[in-house]
Amino acid sequence: MASEHDKRSKWARFLSLAGPFLGLAFVTGIFAFSEDLRPVFYTGANWKNILTQTVIVSLGALGMTLIIVSGGIDLSVGSVVALTGVVGARLLEQHVSPPLVVLATVLTGGLIGLINGSIIAGFRMLPFVVTLGMMGIARGAAKWLAGNQTVNIEGESPVVKVMEKLSPDTFLPLPSGVWIALVLTALVSLMLRCTVFGRYIFAIGSNEATARLCGISVRLHKVLIYSIAGLFFGLAGLMQLSRLTQGDPSVAVGLELDIIAAVVIGGASLSGGTGSVMGSVIGALIMAVLRAGSSQMNWDNYVQEIIIGIVIIFAVGLDKLRQRQSAA
């Protein structure tokens, strides 16, 4: 029996680790069957576009992975991205120095995360309810700050060059935003796997009551988790500002669903306790590849939405299979 259990555990771990990569290989291979698309899809310029389009969802997925692994959820991401983008645009409009703009934009996201985490941990309220409310508050604040219109940036600023694509016909050089996302992915992955704080996040997500009995300050760590995630959402807002070169309070509607989908496709469980940063980023890449390939195949938008919906359901089904294999 022990041998059978070991086999099932190994199979569950294999699905968890290799699943996102196999999924990426599968969706990438789908478009090889089109003779018209093949010469265009597998070029360096196309993959440069795909990686650039993945940056905002990937940065959001870094923060969302921490939250989902701890057993929480955050529905306010799209609104926070819009608000922080408007904050950055307003500051650039006032000719504030670029380092201060970056700092203020990212910290605005962190402040909203701090408020979310404090309410969730302090009043033991459901993350779904708190962040749903914050979604409306942040969107409304973005529209108020922007005067219900886009905030255009005049002149050149290093901030708006972070997502700029130099030499669009070649793979290199990649925009700075892609490198920033890659470095942060490595750092957060190390933090989650190799630090005490990272282990506490898994422990809280696996069983909050047991974590509390083991001496972990669950409330404090929840506040920290939502605050750190907020910093990543603020950085995603900065990338959105750089990509659009304007602050738009109506942008990123529904972005939170893309980010949650990326984390789930990447192997995280909505029940908490499992997940990986690398898997979440691969999940974001899978959706970007599907969207890029579908667009180049001239498929209608509704076809892309149906395909991505099927992928999400498949990923959740895979998660349930993993849970059954682990429990058996």
CSV table of C-alpha atoms in Angstrom, one decimal:
chain,number,residue,atom,x,y,z
A,1,MET,CA,0.0,0.0,0.0
A,2,ALA,CA,2.8,2.3,0.9
A,3,SER,CA,4.4,1.7,-2.5
A,4,GLU,CA,1.2,2.4,-4.3
A,5,HIS,CA,0.8,5.6,-2.3
A,6,ASP,CA,4.3,6.7,-3.1
A,7,LYS,CA,3.6,6.1,-6.8
A,8,ARG,CA,0.5,8.3,-6.7
A,9,SER,CA,2.4,11.0,-4.8
A,10,LYS,CA,5.1,11.0,-7.4
A,11,TRP,CA,2.6,11.1,-10.2
A,12,ALA,CA,0.8,14.1,-8.5
A,13,ARG,CA,4.2,15.9,-8.1
A,14,PHE,CA,5.0,15.2,-11.7
A,15,LEU,CA,1.7,16.7,-12.8
A,16,SER,CA,2.2,19.7,-10.6
A,17,LEU,CA,5.7,20.5,-11.9
A,18,ALA,CA,5.6,19.4,-15.5
A,19,GLY,CA,1.9,20.2,-16.3
A,20,PRO,CA,2.3,23.9,-17.1
A,21,PHE,CA,5.4,23.2,-19.3
A,22,LEU,CA,3.5,20.4,-21.1
A,23,GLY,CA,0.6,22.8,-21.6
A,24,LEU,CA,2.8,25.5,-23.1
A,25,ALA,CA,4.4,23.0,-25.4
A,26,PHE,CA,0.9,21.8,-26.5
A,27,VAL,CA,-0.6,25.2,-27.2
A,28,THR,CA,2.7,26.2,-29.0
A,29,GLY,CA,2.5,23.1,-31.1
A,30,ILE,CA,-1.1,23.6,-32.1
A,31,PHE,CA,-0.2,26.4,-34.4
A,32,ALA,CA,2.5,24.4,-36.2
A,33,PHE,CA,-0.3,22.7,-38.2
A,34,SER,CA,-1.1,25.8,-40.1
A,35,GLU,CA,1.2,26.2,-43.1
A,36,ASP,CA,0.3,29.9,-43.4
A,37,LEU,CA,0.9,30.7,-39.8
A,38,ARG,CA,4.1,28.6,-39.2
A,39,PRO,CA,6.6,31.0,-41.0
A,40,VAL,CA,5.2,33.9,-38.9
A,41,PHE,CA,4.4,32.4,-35.5
A,42,TYR,CA,7.8,30.9,-34.8
A,43,THR,CA,9.9,34.0,-35.4
A,44,GLY,CA,11.9,36.0,-32.9
A,45,ALA,CA,9.8,39.2,-33.5
A,46,ASN,CA,6.5,37.3,-32.8
A,47,TRP,CA,7.9,35.8,-29.5
A,48,LYS,CA,9.1,39.2,-28.5
A,49,ASN,CA,5.6,40.5,-28.9
A,50,ILE,CA,4.2,37.6,-26.9
A,51,LEU,CA,6.7,38.1,-24.0
A,52,THR,CA,6.0,41.8,-23.9
A,53,GLN,CA,2.2,41.1,-23.8
A,54,THR,CA,2.8,38.7,-20.9
A,55,VAL,CA,4.6,41.2,-18.6
A,56,ILE,CA,1.6,42.8,-17.0
A,57,VAL,CA,-0.3,39.5,-16.3
A,58,SER,CA,3.0,37.9,-15.1
A,59,LEU,CA,3.7,40.6,-12.6
A,60,GLY,CA,0.1,40.4,-11.3
A,61,ALA,CA,0.4,36.6,-11.2
A,62,LEU,CA,3.5,36.9,-8.9
A,63,GLY,CA,1.4,38.7,-6.3
A,64,MET,CA,-1.7,36.6,-6.9
A,65,THR,CA,0.3,33.4,-6.4
A,66,LEU,CA,1.3,34.5,-2.9
A,67,ILE,CA,-2.3,35.2,-2.1
A,68,ILE,CA,-3.8,32.1,-3.6
A,69,VAL,CA,-1.2,29.8,-2.0
A,70,SER,CA,-2.1,31.3,1.4
A,71,GLY,CA,-5.8,30.4,0.7
A,72,GLY,CA,-7.0,33.9,-0.3
A,73,ILE,CA,-8.1,35.7,-3.4
A,74,ASP,CA,-7.9,39.3,-4.7
A,75,LEU,CA,-10.5,40.6,-7.2
A,76,SER,CA,-9.3,44.3,-7.1
A,77,VAL,CA,-6.2,43.8,-9.2
A,78,GLY,CA,-7.6,45.3,-12.5
A,79,SER,CA,-8.8,48.4,-10.7
A,80,VAL,CA,-5.5,48.8,-8.7
A,81,VAL,CA,-3.6,48.6,-12.0
A,82,ALA,CA,-5.8,51.3,-13.5
A,83,LEU,CA,-5.5,53.5,-10.3
A,84,THR,CA,-1.7,53.2,-10.0
A,85,GLY,CA,-1.3,53.9,-13.8
A,86,VAL,CA,-3.3,57.1,-13.3
A,87,VAL,CA,-1.3,58.1,-10.2
A,88,GLY,CA,1.9,57.6,-12.2
A,89,ALA,CA,0.5,59.7,-15.1
A,90,ARG,CA,-0.6,62.5,-12.8
A,91,LEU,CA,2.9,62.7,-11.3
A,92,LEU,CA,4.6,62.7,-14.6
A,93,GLU,CA,2.2,65.4,-15.7
A,94,GLN,CA,3.5,67.5,-12.7
A,95,HIS,CA,7.1,66.8,-13.9
A,96,VAL,CA,8.0,64.7,-10.8
A,97,SER,CA,11.3,62.9,-11.1
A,98,PRO,CA,11.1,59.4,-12.6
A,99,PRO,CA,12.4,57.6,-9.5
A,100,LEU,CA,9.8,59.2,-7.3
A,101,VAL,CA,7.1,58.4,-9.9
A,102,VAL,CA,8.1,54.7,-9.8
A,103,LEU,CA,8.3,54.6,-6.0
A,104,ALA,CA,4.9,56.4,-5.6
A,105,THR,CA,3.2,54.2,-8.2
A,106,VAL,CA,4.4,50.9,-6.7
A,107,LEU,CA,3.7,52.1,-3.1
A,108,THR,CA,0.2,53.0,-4.0
A,109,GLY,CA,-0.4,49.4,-5.0
A,110,GLY,CA,1.2,48.3,-1.7
A,111,LEU,CA,-1.0,50.7,0.3
A,112,ILE,CA,-4.1,49.2,-1.2
A,113,GLY,CA,-2.8,45.7,-0.5
A,114,LEU,CA,-2.1,46.8,3.1
A,115,ILE,CA,-5.7,48.0,3.5
A,116,ASN,CA,-7.1,44.8,2.0
A,117,GLY,CA,-4.9,42.6,4.2
A,118,SER,CA,-5.6,44.6,7.4
A,119,ILE,CA,-9.4,44.3,6.9
A,120,ILE,CA,-9.3,40.6,5.9
A,121,ALA,CA,-7.0,39.7,8.8
A,122,GLY,CA,-8.3,42.2,11.4
A,123,PHE,CA,-12.0,41.6,11.0
A,124,ARG,CA,-11.7,38.0,9.6
A,125,MET,CA,-13.7,38.9,6.6
A,126,LEU,CA,-13.8,36.9,3.4
A,127,PRO,CA,-11.2,38.0,0.9
A,128,PHE,CA,-13.7,37.7,-1.9
A,129,VAL,CA,-16.0,40.3,-0.3
A,130,VAL,CA,-13.3,42.7,0.8
A,131,THR,CA,-11.4,42.8,-2.5
A,132,LEU,CA,-14.7,43.0,-4.4
A,133,GLY,CA,-15.5,46.1,-2.5
A,134,MET,CA,-12.0,47.5,-3.1
A,135,MET,CA,-12.4,46.8,-6.8
A,136,GLY,CA,-15.2,49.4,-6.9
A,137,ILE,CA,-13.3,51.8,-4.6
A,138,ALA,CA,-10.1,51.7,-6.6
A,139,ARG,CA,-11.9,52.1,-10.0
A,140,GLY,CA,-13.9,55.0,-8.7
A,141,ALA,CA,-10.7,56.6,-7.2
A,142,ALA,CA,-9.0,56.2,-10.6
A,143,LYS,CA,-11.8,57.9,-12.4
A,144,TRP,CA,-11.9,60.8,-9.9
A,145,LEU,CA,-8.2,61.3,-10.0
A,146,ALA,CA,-8.2,61.3,-13.8
A,147,GLY,CA,-11.2,63.5,-14.1
A,148,ASN,CA,-13.0,60.7,-15.9
A,149,GLN,CA,-10.7,60.9,-18.9
A,150,THR,CA,-7.3,59.6,-19.9
A,151,VAL,CA,-4.3,61.5,-18.6
A,152,ASN,CA,-1.8,62.0,-21.4
A,153,ILE,CA,1.9,62.4,-20.8
A,154,GLU,CA,3.7,65.2,-22.5
A,155,GLY,CA,7.4,64.9,-23.4
A,156,GLU,CA,9.8,62.0,-23.0
A,157,SER,CA,10.3,60.2,-19.7
A,158,PRO,CA,12.3,57.0,-18.8
A,159,VAL,CA,9.2,55.6,-17.2
A,160,VAL,CA,7.3,55.3,-20.6
A,161,LYS,CA,10.3,53.6,-22.2
A,162,VAL,CA,10.3,50.6,-19.9
A,163,MET,CA,7.9,48.7,-22.2
A,164,GLU,CA,9.3,50.2,-25.4
A,165,LYS,CA,10.2,47.7,-28.1
A,166,LEU,CA,13.5,48.6,-29.9
A,167,SER,CA,14.2,46.8,-33.1
A,168,PRO,CA,10.6,45.2,-33.4
A,169,ASP,CA,11.7,42.9,-36.2
A,170,THR,CA,14.2,41.0,-34.0
A,171,PHE,CA,14.0,39.0,-30.8
A,172,LEU,CA,16.7,41.1,-29.1
A,173,PRO,CA,16.9,43.5,-27.4
A,174,LEU,CA,13.9,42.7,-25.2
A,175,PRO,CA,12.0,45.6,-23.5
A,176,SER,CA,13.3,46.4,-19.9
A,177,GLY,CA,9.9,45.3,-18.6
A,178,VAL,CA,10.5,41.7,-19.7
A,179,TRP,CA,13.8,41.5,-17.9
A,180,ILE,CA,12.3,43.1,-14.8
A,181,ALA,CA,9.5,40.4,-14.8
A,182,LEU,CA,12.0,37.6,-15.3
A,183,VAL,CA,14.3,38.7,-12.4
A,184,LEU,CA,11.3,39.2,-10.1
A,185,THR,CA,10.0,35.8,-11.0
A,186,ALA,CA,13.3,34.2,-9.9
A,187,LEU,CA,13.5,36.2,-6.7
A,188,VAL,CA,9.8,35.5,-5.7
A,189,SER,CA,10.3,31.8,-6.5
A,190,LEU,CA,13.4,31.7,-4.2
A,191,MET,CA,11.5,33.6,-1.5
A,192,LEU,CA,8.6,31.2,-1.7
A,193,ARG,CA,10.7,28.0,-1.6
A,194,CYS,CA,13.8,28.9,0.4
A,195,THR,CA,12.6,31.3,3.2
A,196,VAL,CA,10.7,30.9,6.5
A,197,PHE,CA,8.2,33.4,5.3
A,198,GLY,CA,7.6,31.3,2.1
A,199,ARG,CA,7.0,28.2,4.1
A,200,TYR,CA,4.6,30.1,6.4
A,201,ILE,CA,2.6,31.1,3.3
A,202,PHE,CA,2.2,27.4,2.3
A,203,ALA,CA,1.4,26.4,5.9
A,204,ILE,CA,-1.4,29.1,6.2
A,205,GLY,CA,-2.9,28.0,2.9
A,206,SER,CA,-2.8,24.3,3.8
A,207,ASN,CA,-4.5,24.6,7.2
A,208,GLU,CA,-4.9,28.0,8.8
A,209,ALA,CA,-6.0,26.6,12.2
A,210,THR,CA,-3.0,24.3,12.4
A,211,ALA,CA,-0.6,27.1,11.4
A,212,ARG,CA,-2.0,29.2,14.2
A,213,LEU,CA,-1.5,26.4,16.7
A,214,CYS,CA,2.1,26.0,15.5
A,215,GLY,CA,2.8,29.6,16.6
A,216,ILE,CA,2.6,31.3,13.2
A,217,SER,CA,1.1,34.8,13.4
A,218,VAL,CA,-1.5,34.3,10.8
A,219,ARG,CA,-3.0,37.8,10.9
A,220,LEU,CA,0.4,39.5,10.6
A,221,HIS,CA,1.4,37.3,7.7
A,222,LYS,CA,-1.8,37.8,5.8
A,223,VAL,CA,-1.3,41.6,6.0
A,224,LEU,CA,2.3,41.1,4.7
A,225,ILE,CA,1.1,38.8,1.9
A,226,TYR,CA,-1.6,41.2,0.6
A,227,SER,CA,0.8,44.2,1.0
A,228,ILE,CA,3.6,42.5,-1.0
A,229,ALA,CA,1.1,41.4,-3.6
A,230,GLY,CA,-0.1,45.0,-3.8
A,231,LEU,CA,3.4,46.1,-4.6
A,232,PHE,CA,3.4,43.8,-7.6
A,233,PHE,CA,0.0,45.1,-8.7
A,234,GLY,CA,1.4,48.6,-8.5
A,235,LEU,CA,4.4,47.6,-10.6
A,236,ALA,CA,2.0,46.1,-13.1
A,237,GLY,CA,0.2,49.4,-13.2
A,238,LEU,CA,3.5,51.1,-14.0
A,239,MET,CA,4.0,48.7,-16.9
A,240,GLN,CA,0.5,49.5,-18.1
A,241,LEU,CA,1.3,53.2,-18.0
A,242,SER,CA,4.5,52.6,-19.9
A,243,ARG,CA,2.8,50.5,-22.5
A,244,LEU,CA,-0.1,52.9,-23.2
A,245,THR,CA,2.0,56.1,-22.5
A,246,GLN,CA,-1.1,57.5,-20.7
A,247,GLY,CA,-3.0,56.9,-17.5
A,248,ASP,CA,-6.4,55.4,-18.4
A,249,PRO,CA,-8.9,54.8,-15.5
A,250,SER,CA,-11.0,52.5,-17.7
A,251,VAL,CA,-8.2,50.1,-18.6
A,252,ALA,CA,-7.6,46.6,-17.2
A,253,VAL,CA,-11.2,45.7,-16.7
A,254,GLY,CA,-11.3,41.9,-16.1
A,255,LEU,CA,-7.5,41.7,-15.7
A,256,GLU,CA,-8.0,40.0,-12.3
A,257,LEU,CA,-9.7,37.0,-14.1
A,258,ASP,CA,-6.8,36.6,-16.5
A,259,ILE,CA,-4.3,36.7,-13.6
A,260,ILE,CA,-6.3,34.2,-11.5
A,261,ALA,CA,-6.6,32.0,-14.6
A,262,ALA,CA,-2.8,32.1,-15.1
A,263,VAL,CA,-2.2,31.1,-11.5
A,264,VAL,CA,-4.7,28.2,-11.7
A,265,ILE,CA,-3.4,27.0,-15.1
A,266,GLY,CA,0.1,27.2,-13.5
A,267,GLY,CA,-0.8,24.5,-11.0
A,268,ALA,CA,-2.0,26.5,-7.9
A,269,SER,CA,-5.1,25.3,-6.1
A,270,LEU,CA,-7.9,27.7,-5.2
A,271,SER,CA,-8.1,25.8,-1.9
A,272,GLY,CA,-4.7,27.1,-1.0
A,273,GLY,CA,-1.5,25.3,0.1
A,274,THR,CA,-0.1,24.5,-3.4
A,275,GLY,CA,1.3,26.6,-6.3
A,276,SER,CA,4.4,27.8,-7.8
A,277,VAL,CA,5.6,31.2,-9.2
A,278,MET,CA,7.2,29.6,-12.3
A,279,GLY,CA,4.0,27.7,-13.0
A,280,SER,CA,1.9,30.9,-12.8
A,281,VAL,CA,4.2,32.8,-15.2
A,282,ILE,CA,4.0,29.8,-17.6
A,283,GLY,CA,0.2,30.0,-17.2
A,284,ALA,CA,0.3,33.7,-18.2
A,285,LEU,CA,2.5,32.7,-21.2
A,286,ILE,CA,0.1,30.0,-22.3
A,287,MET,CA,-2.8,32.5,-22.4
A,288,ALA,CA,-0.6,35.0,-24.3
A,289,VAL,CA,0.4,32.3,-26.9
A,290,LEU,CA,-3.3,31.3,-27.3
A,291,ARG,CA,-4.4,34.9,-27.8
A,292,ALA,CA,-1.5,35.7,-30.2
A,293,GLY,CA,-2.0,32.5,-32.3
A,294,SER,CA,-5.7,32.9,-32.4
A,295,SER,CA,-5.4,36.5,-33.5
A,296,GLN,CA,-2.9,35.6,-36.3
A,297,MET,CA,-5.2,32.8,-37.4
A,298,ASN,CA,-8.0,35.5,-37.7
A,299,TRP,CA,-10.2,33.6,-35.3
A,300,ASP,CA,-13.0,35.7,-33.8
A,301,ASN,CA,-12.5,37.0,-30.2
A,302,TYR,CA,-15.3,34.7,-28.9
A,303,VAL,CA,-13.3,31.7,-30.2
A,304,GLN,CA,-10.3,32.8,-28.1
A,305,GLU,CA,-12.5,33.2,-25.0
A,306,ILE,CA,-14.0,29.8,-25.5
A,307,ILE,CA,-10.6,28.1,-25.9
A,308,ILE,CA,-9.2,29.9,-22.8
A,309,GLY,CA,-12.3,28.9,-20.8
A,310,ILE,CA,-11.8,25.3,-21.8
A,311,VAL,CA,-8.1,25.5,-20.7
A,312,ILE,CA,-9.1,26.9,-17.3
A,313,ILE,CA,-11.7,24.2,-16.7
A,314,PHE,CA,-9.1,21.6,-17.8
A,315,ALA,CA,-6.5,23.1,-15.3
A,316,VAL,CA,-9.0,23.0,-12.4
A,317,GLY,CA,-9.9,19.4,-13.3
A,318,LEU,CA,-6.2,18.6,-13.2
A,319,ASP,CA,-5.9,20.2,-9.8
A,320,LYS,CA,-8.8,18.0,-8.5
A,321,LEU,CA,-7.0,15.0,-9.9
A,322,ARG,CA,-3.8,15.9,-8.2
A,323,GLN,CA,-5.6,16.4,-4.9
A,324,ARG,CA,-7.2,12.9,-5.2
A,325,GLN,CA,-3.9,11.3,-6.1
A,326,SER,CA,-2.3,13.0,-3.0
A,327,ALA,CA,-5.1,12.0,-0.7
A,328,ALA,CA,-5.3,8.4,-1.8
